[in-house]
CSV table of C-alpha atoms in Angstrom, one decimal:
chain,number,residue,atom,x,y,z
A,11,MET,CA,0.0,0.0,0.0
A,12,ARG,CA,1.6,3.3,-1.1
A,13,ASP,CA,1.4,6.1,1.4
A,14,ILE,CA,2.1,9.4,-0.3
A,15,LEU,CA,-0.3,11.5,1.7
A,16,TYR,CA,-0.2,9.9,5.2
A,17,PRO,CA,3.5,10.9,6.1
A,18,PRO,CA,3.1,14.6,5.4
A,19,VAL,CA,-0.2,14.6,7.3
A,20,ILE,CA,1.6,13.1,10.3
A,21,GLY,CA,4.3,15.8,9.9
A,22,PHE,CA,1.7,18.5,9.9
A,23,ALA,CA,0.0,17.0,13.0
A,24,LYS,CA,3.2,16.8,14.9
A,25,THR,CA,3.9,20.5,14.1
A,26,ALA,CA,0.5,21.4,15.3
A,27,PHE,CA,1.1,19.5,18.5
A,28,LYS,CA,4.3,21.5,19.1
A,29,VAL,CA,2.6,24.8,18.3
A,30,LEU,CA,-0.2,24.0,20.8
A,31,ASP,CA,2.4,22.7,23.3
A,32,LEU,CA,0.3,19.6,23.9
A,33,GLY,CA,1.6,17.6,26.8
A,34,PHE,CA,1.4,13.9,26.1
A,35,THR,CA,1.5,11.1,28.6
A,36,MET,CA,1.9,7.9,26.7
A,37,VAL,CA,1.8,4.5,28.5
A,38,GLY,CA,2.1,1.0,27.0
A,39,THR,CA,2.8,2.1,23.4
A,40,GLU,CA,5.3,-0.8,23.1
A,41,HIS,CA,2.2,-3.1,23.0
A,42,ILE,CA,1.5,-2.0,19.4
A,43,PRO,CA,3.2,-4.5,17.2
A,44,ARG,CA,5.8,-3.2,14.8
A,45,THR,CA,4.7,-5.6,12.1
A,46,GLY,CA,1.6,-7.6,11.2
A,47,GLY,CA,-2.1,-7.0,11.4
A,48,ALA,CA,-4.0,-5.9,14.5
A,49,VAL,CA,-7.3,-4.3,15.4
A,50,LEU,CA,-6.8,-1.1,17.4
A,51,ALA,CA,-9.8,-0.6,19.7
A,52,LEU,CA,-10.2,2.9,21.0
A,53,ASN,CA,-12.7,4.7,23.3
A,54,HIS,CA,-14.4,7.7,21.6
A,55,ILE,CA,-14.7,11.0,23.4
A,56,SER,CA,-13.8,13.6,20.8
A,57,TYR,CA,-13.8,14.5,17.1
A,58,VAL,CA,-10.0,14.5,17.2
A,59,ASP,CA,-9.6,10.9,18.4
A,60,PHE,CA,-8.5,9.8,15.0
A,61,VAL,CA,-5.6,12.1,15.0
A,62,ILE,CA,-4.5,11.5,18.6
A,63,GLY,CA,-5.1,7.7,18.3
A,64,GLY,CA,-3.0,7.5,15.2
A,65,PHE,CA,-0.2,9.4,17.0
A,66,GLY,CA,-0.2,6.7,19.7
A,67,ALA,CA,1.0,4.2,17.1
A,68,GLN,CA,3.9,6.4,16.0
A,69,PRO,CA,6.4,5.0,18.6
A,70,SER,CA,6.0,1.6,16.8
A,71,LYS,CA,6.2,3.4,13.4
A,72,ARG,CA,2.8,2.1,12.4
A,73,LEU,CA,0.1,3.8,10.4
A,74,VAL,CA,-3.5,3.2,11.5
A,75,ARG,CA,-6.3,2.7,8.9
A,76,PHE,CA,-9.4,3.9,10.7
A,77,MET,CA,-13.0,2.8,10.0
A,78,ALA,CA,-15.0,6.0,9.8
A,79,LYS,CA,-18.4,7.3,8.7
A,80,GLU,CA,-18.8,7.2,4.9
A,81,VAL,CA,-20.0,10.8,5.0
A,82,LEU,CA,-16.4,11.9,5.8
A,83,PHE,CA,-15.2,10.4,2.5
A,84,ARG,CA,-17.8,12.5,0.6
A,85,ASN,CA,-16.9,15.8,2.2
A,86,ARG,CA,-15.0,18.1,-0.2
A,87,TYR,CA,-12.3,18.8,2.5
A,88,SER,CA,-12.0,15.6,4.5
A,89,GLY,CA,-12.7,13.2,1.7
A,90,PRO,CA,-9.4,13.5,-0.2
A,91,LEU,CA,-7.5,13.1,3.1
A,92,MET,CA,-9.5,10.0,4.2
A,93,ARG,CA,-9.1,8.3,0.9
A,94,GLY,CA,-5.4,9.3,0.5
A,95,MET,CA,-4.6,7.8,3.9
A,96,HIS,CA,-6.5,4.6,3.0
A,97,HIS,CA,-9.0,4.8,5.8
A,98,ILE,CA,-12.1,2.6,5.5
A,99,PRO,CA,-15.5,4.1,4.8
A,100,VAL,CA,-18.4,2.6,6.9
A,101,ASP,CA,-21.9,2.8,5.5
A,102,ARG,CA,-24.1,1.8,8.4
A,103,GLY,CA,-26.8,0.8,6.0
A,104,ALA,CA,-24.5,-1.6,4.2
A,105,GLY,CA,-21.7,-2.5,6.6
A,106,ALA,CA,-20.7,-5.8,5.0
A,107,GLY,CA,-18.5,-4.2,2.4
A,108,SER,CA,-16.5,-2.2,5.0
A,109,TYR,CA,-16.2,-5.3,7.1
A,110,ARG,CA,-14.7,-7.2,4.2
A,111,GLU,CA,-12.4,-4.4,3.4
A,112,ALA,CA,-11.1,-4.3,7.0
A,113,ILE,CA,-10.5,-8.1,6.9
A,114,ARG,CA,-8.5,-7.6,3.7
A,115,TYR,CA,-6.4,-4.8,5.3
A,116,LEU,CA,-5.7,-7.0,8.4
A,117,GLY,CA,-4.7,-9.9,6.1
A,118,GLU,CA,-2.2,-7.6,4.4
A,119,GLY,CA,-0.6,-6.8,7.8
A,120,GLU,CA,-2.3,-3.4,8.4
A,121,ILE,CA,-3.5,-2.0,11.7
A,122,VAL,CA,-7.2,-1.2,11.5
A,123,GLY,CA,-8.6,1.4,14.0
A,124,VAL,CA,-12.1,0.8,15.4
A,125,PHE,CA,-14.2,2.7,17.9
A,126,PRO,CA,-16.4,-0.1,19.4
A,127,GLU,CA,-18.8,2.5,20.9
A,128,ALA,CA,-19.5,3.6,17.3
A,129,THR,CA,-20.2,7.2,18.4
A,130,ILE,CA,-18.8,9.8,20.8
A,131,SER,CA,-19.6,9.2,24.5
A,132,ARG,CA,-21.2,12.3,26.0
A,133,SER,CA,-20.5,10.9,29.5
A,134,PHE,CA,-16.9,10.3,28.7
A,135,GLU,CA,-17.3,6.9,30.2
A,136,LEU,CA,-17.6,3.8,28.0
A,137,LYS,CA,-20.8,3.2,26.1
A,138,GLU,CA,-21.9,-0.3,25.1
A,139,PHE,CA,-19.6,-1.9,22.6
A,140,LYS,CA,-20.4,-3.2,19.1
A,141,SER,CA,-18.9,-6.6,18.4
A,142,GLY,CA,-17.3,-5.8,15.1
A,143,ALA,CA,-13.8,-5.3,16.5
A,144,VAL,CA,-13.5,-8.7,18.1
A,145,ARG,CA,-15.2,-10.4,15.1
A,146,MET,CA,-12.8,-9.0,12.7
A,147,ALA,CA,-9.8,-9.9,14.9
A,148,ALA,CA,-11.1,-13.5,15.2
A,149,GLU,CA,-11.7,-13.9,11.5
A,150,ALA,CA,-8.4,-12.4,10.5
A,151,GLY,CA,-6.4,-14.2,13.2
A,152,VAL,CA,-4.9,-11.0,14.6
A,153,PRO,CA,-4.9,-9.5,18.2
A,154,VAL,CA,-7.0,-6.7,19.5
A,155,ILE,CA,-5.0,-3.8,21.0
A,156,PRO,CA,-7.0,-1.7,23.5
A,157,MET,CA,-6.2,2.0,23.6
A,158,ILE,CA,-7.6,4.7,25.9
A,159,LEU,CA,-7.6,8.4,25.1
A,160,TRP,CA,-8.1,11.0,27.7
A,161,GLY,CA,-8.1,14.8,27.4
A,162,THR,CA,-9.1,15.0,23.8
A,163,GLN,CA,-12.7,15.8,24.9
A,164,ARG,CA,-11.5,19.2,26.2
A,165,MET,CA,-10.5,20.1,22.6
A,166,MET,CA,-13.5,19.2,20.5
A,167,THR,CA,-16.5,17.1,21.5
A,168,LYS,CA,-20.3,17.1,21.4
A,169,ASP,CA,-22.2,20.0,23.0
A,170,HIS,CA,-19.2,22.1,23.8
A,171,PRO,CA,-17.2,24.8,21.9
A,172,ARG,CA,-13.9,24.0,20.4
A,173,ASP,CA,-10.8,24.7,22.6
A,174,PHE,CA,-7.4,24.5,20.9
A,175,SER,CA,-5.7,26.7,23.5
A,176,ARG,CA,-2.1,25.9,24.3
A,177,HIS,CA,-0.6,23.7,27.1
A,178,GLN,CA,-3.4,21.1,27.3
A,179,ARG,CA,-2.6,17.6,28.4
A,180,VAL,CA,-3.6,14.4,26.6
A,181,SER,CA,-3.1,10.8,27.8
A,182,ILE,CA,-2.7,7.7,25.6
A,183,THR,CA,-2.8,4.4,27.3
A,184,VAL,CA,-2.3,1.2,25.4
A,185,GLY,CA,-3.1,-2.3,26.8
A,186,GLU,CA,-1.6,-5.7,26.1
A,187,PRO,CA,-2.7,-7.4,23.0
A,188,MET,CA,-5.9,-9.4,23.5
A,189,ALA,CA,-6.2,-12.7,21.6
A,190,VAL,CA,-9.6,-13.7,20.2
A,191,SER,CA,-10.2,-17.2,18.9
A,192,LYS,CA,-12.8,-18.1,16.3
A,193,ASP,CA,-14.4,-20.5,18.9
A,194,GLU,CA,-15.0,-17.7,21.4
A,195,ASP,CA,-18.5,-16.2,21.6
A,196,ALA,CA,-18.3,-12.7,20.1
A,197,THR,CA,-20.6,-11.3,22.8
A,198,GLU,CA,-18.3,-12.7,25.6
A,199,ALA,CA,-15.2,-11.5,23.8
A,200,THR,CA,-16.7,-8.0,23.4
A,201,ALA,CA,-17.6,-7.9,27.1
A,202,ARG,CA,-14.0,-8.9,27.9
A,203,LEU,CA,-12.6,-6.1,25.8
A,204,ARG,CA,-15.0,-3.6,27.4
A,205,THR,CA,-14.1,-4.7,30.9
A,206,THR,CA,-10.4,-4.3,30.0
A,207,MET,CA,-10.8,-0.9,28.6
A,208,ALA,CA,-13.0,0.3,31.5
A,209,GLY,CA,-10.2,-0.6,33.9
A,210,MET,CA,-7.7,1.2,31.7
A,211,LEU,CA,-9.9,4.3,31.5
A,212,ASP,CA,-10.3,4.3,35.3
A,213,ARG,CA,-6.5,4.1,35.8
A,214,THR,CA,-5.9,6.8,33.2
A,215,ILE,CA,-8.4,9.2,34.8
A,216,LYS,CA,-7.1,8.6,38.3
A,217,ALA,CA,-3.5,9.2,37.2
A,218,SER,CA,-4.4,12.5,35.6
A,219,PRO,CA,-3.3,15.4,37.8
A,220,ASP,CA,-6.2,17.6,36.7
A,221,LYS,CA,-9.5,16.5,38.1
A,222,PRO,CA,-11.4,19.7,39.4
A,223,ALA,CA,-14.7,18.9,40.9
A,224,GLY,CA,-17.6,19.8,38.7
A,225,ALA,CA,-15.5,20.2,35.5
A,226,TRP,CA,-17.7,19.6,32.4
A,227,TRP,CA,-15.1,17.3,30.9
A,228,LEU,CA,-14.9,15.0,34.0
A,229,PRO,CA,-17.3,12.1,34.3
A,230,ALA,CA,-20.0,12.4,36.9
A,231,SER,CA,-18.8,9.3,38.7
A,232,TYR,CA,-15.5,11.1,39.3
A,233,GLY,CA,-17.1,14.2,40.7
A,234,GLY,CA,-17.3,16.0,37.3
A,235,GLY,CA,-20.1,17.8,35.6
A,236,ALA,CA,-20.5,15.5,32.5
A,237,PRO,CA,-23.8,13.8,32.0
A,238,THR,CA,-24.3,10.5,33.6
A,239,PRO,CA,-24.3,7.5,31.2
A,240,GLU,CA,-28.1,7.5,31.5
A,241,GLU,CA,-28.4,11.2,30.8
A,242,ALA,CA,-26.0,10.8,27.9
A,243,ASP,CA,-28.2,8.0,26.4
A,244,ARG,CA,-31.2,10.3,26.6
A,245,LEU,CA,-29.3,13.1,24.8
A,246,ASP,CA,-28.2,10.6,22.1
A,247,ALA,CA,-31.8,9.5,21.6
A,248,GLU,CA,-32.9,13.2,21.3
A,249,GLU,CA,-30.2,13.8,18.7
A,250,LEU,CA,-31.3,10.8,16.6
A,251,ARG,CA,-34.9,12.0,16.7
A,252,GLU,CA,-33.9,15.5,15.6
A,253,ARG,CA,-31.8,14.0,12.7
A,254,ALA,CA,-34.7,11.9,11.6
A,255,ALA,CA,-37.1,14.9,11.7
A,256,ARG,CA,-34.7,16.9,9.5
A,257,ARG,CA,-34.5,14.1,7.0
A,258,ARG,CA,-38.3,14.0,6.7
A,259,LYS,CA,-38.5,17.7,5.8
């Protein structure tokens, strides 16, 4: 796979990180294999998780091919970038094609990035997981690498203004590779992955030096002002109803 566009995009991102003076705390990046296929499973709390998650694979000198909404590939600005970096478009109405494409990438030794929650978590805690990540790993015979991002929600997330001010801190925590066999039930494997990532998220939040009570970007269960998971589910449902109403007009 020829990567003409991806390297300069990475260079641009690294320059932007320096300009913003982002402070990175990176733990466990050695768990990302330097060769061979793998599914990278990430939590989803921000619109910039693609960028930061991909940066977490840089110590292993790997490029991540993210599965992303098909609409991003049709956008006049993001489309050329997404296609040029060989990311994988996901049409939720016809997901079999993107699934097969991801399996092909994994078979060719690529790392495929997946957000098992499928959408941004407004509570900043883990939502329920879809089973696609573990099913792909089992079928392709590759491991699942869990990754937790923290701090990205303060830059760009749902229901809050963008904030790309300088000196912000971002944490990237990578867990040990998780093997998934074809004989293991996908629901059980997905639950195992979610439990692992929930523990990683808890440790990452607790290790963060910045946890002011009532902060909008801190989960309610940690004393923050973010919606509870139940409140977040209600907001998600309202958003879906509003989208459906707009489509009917």
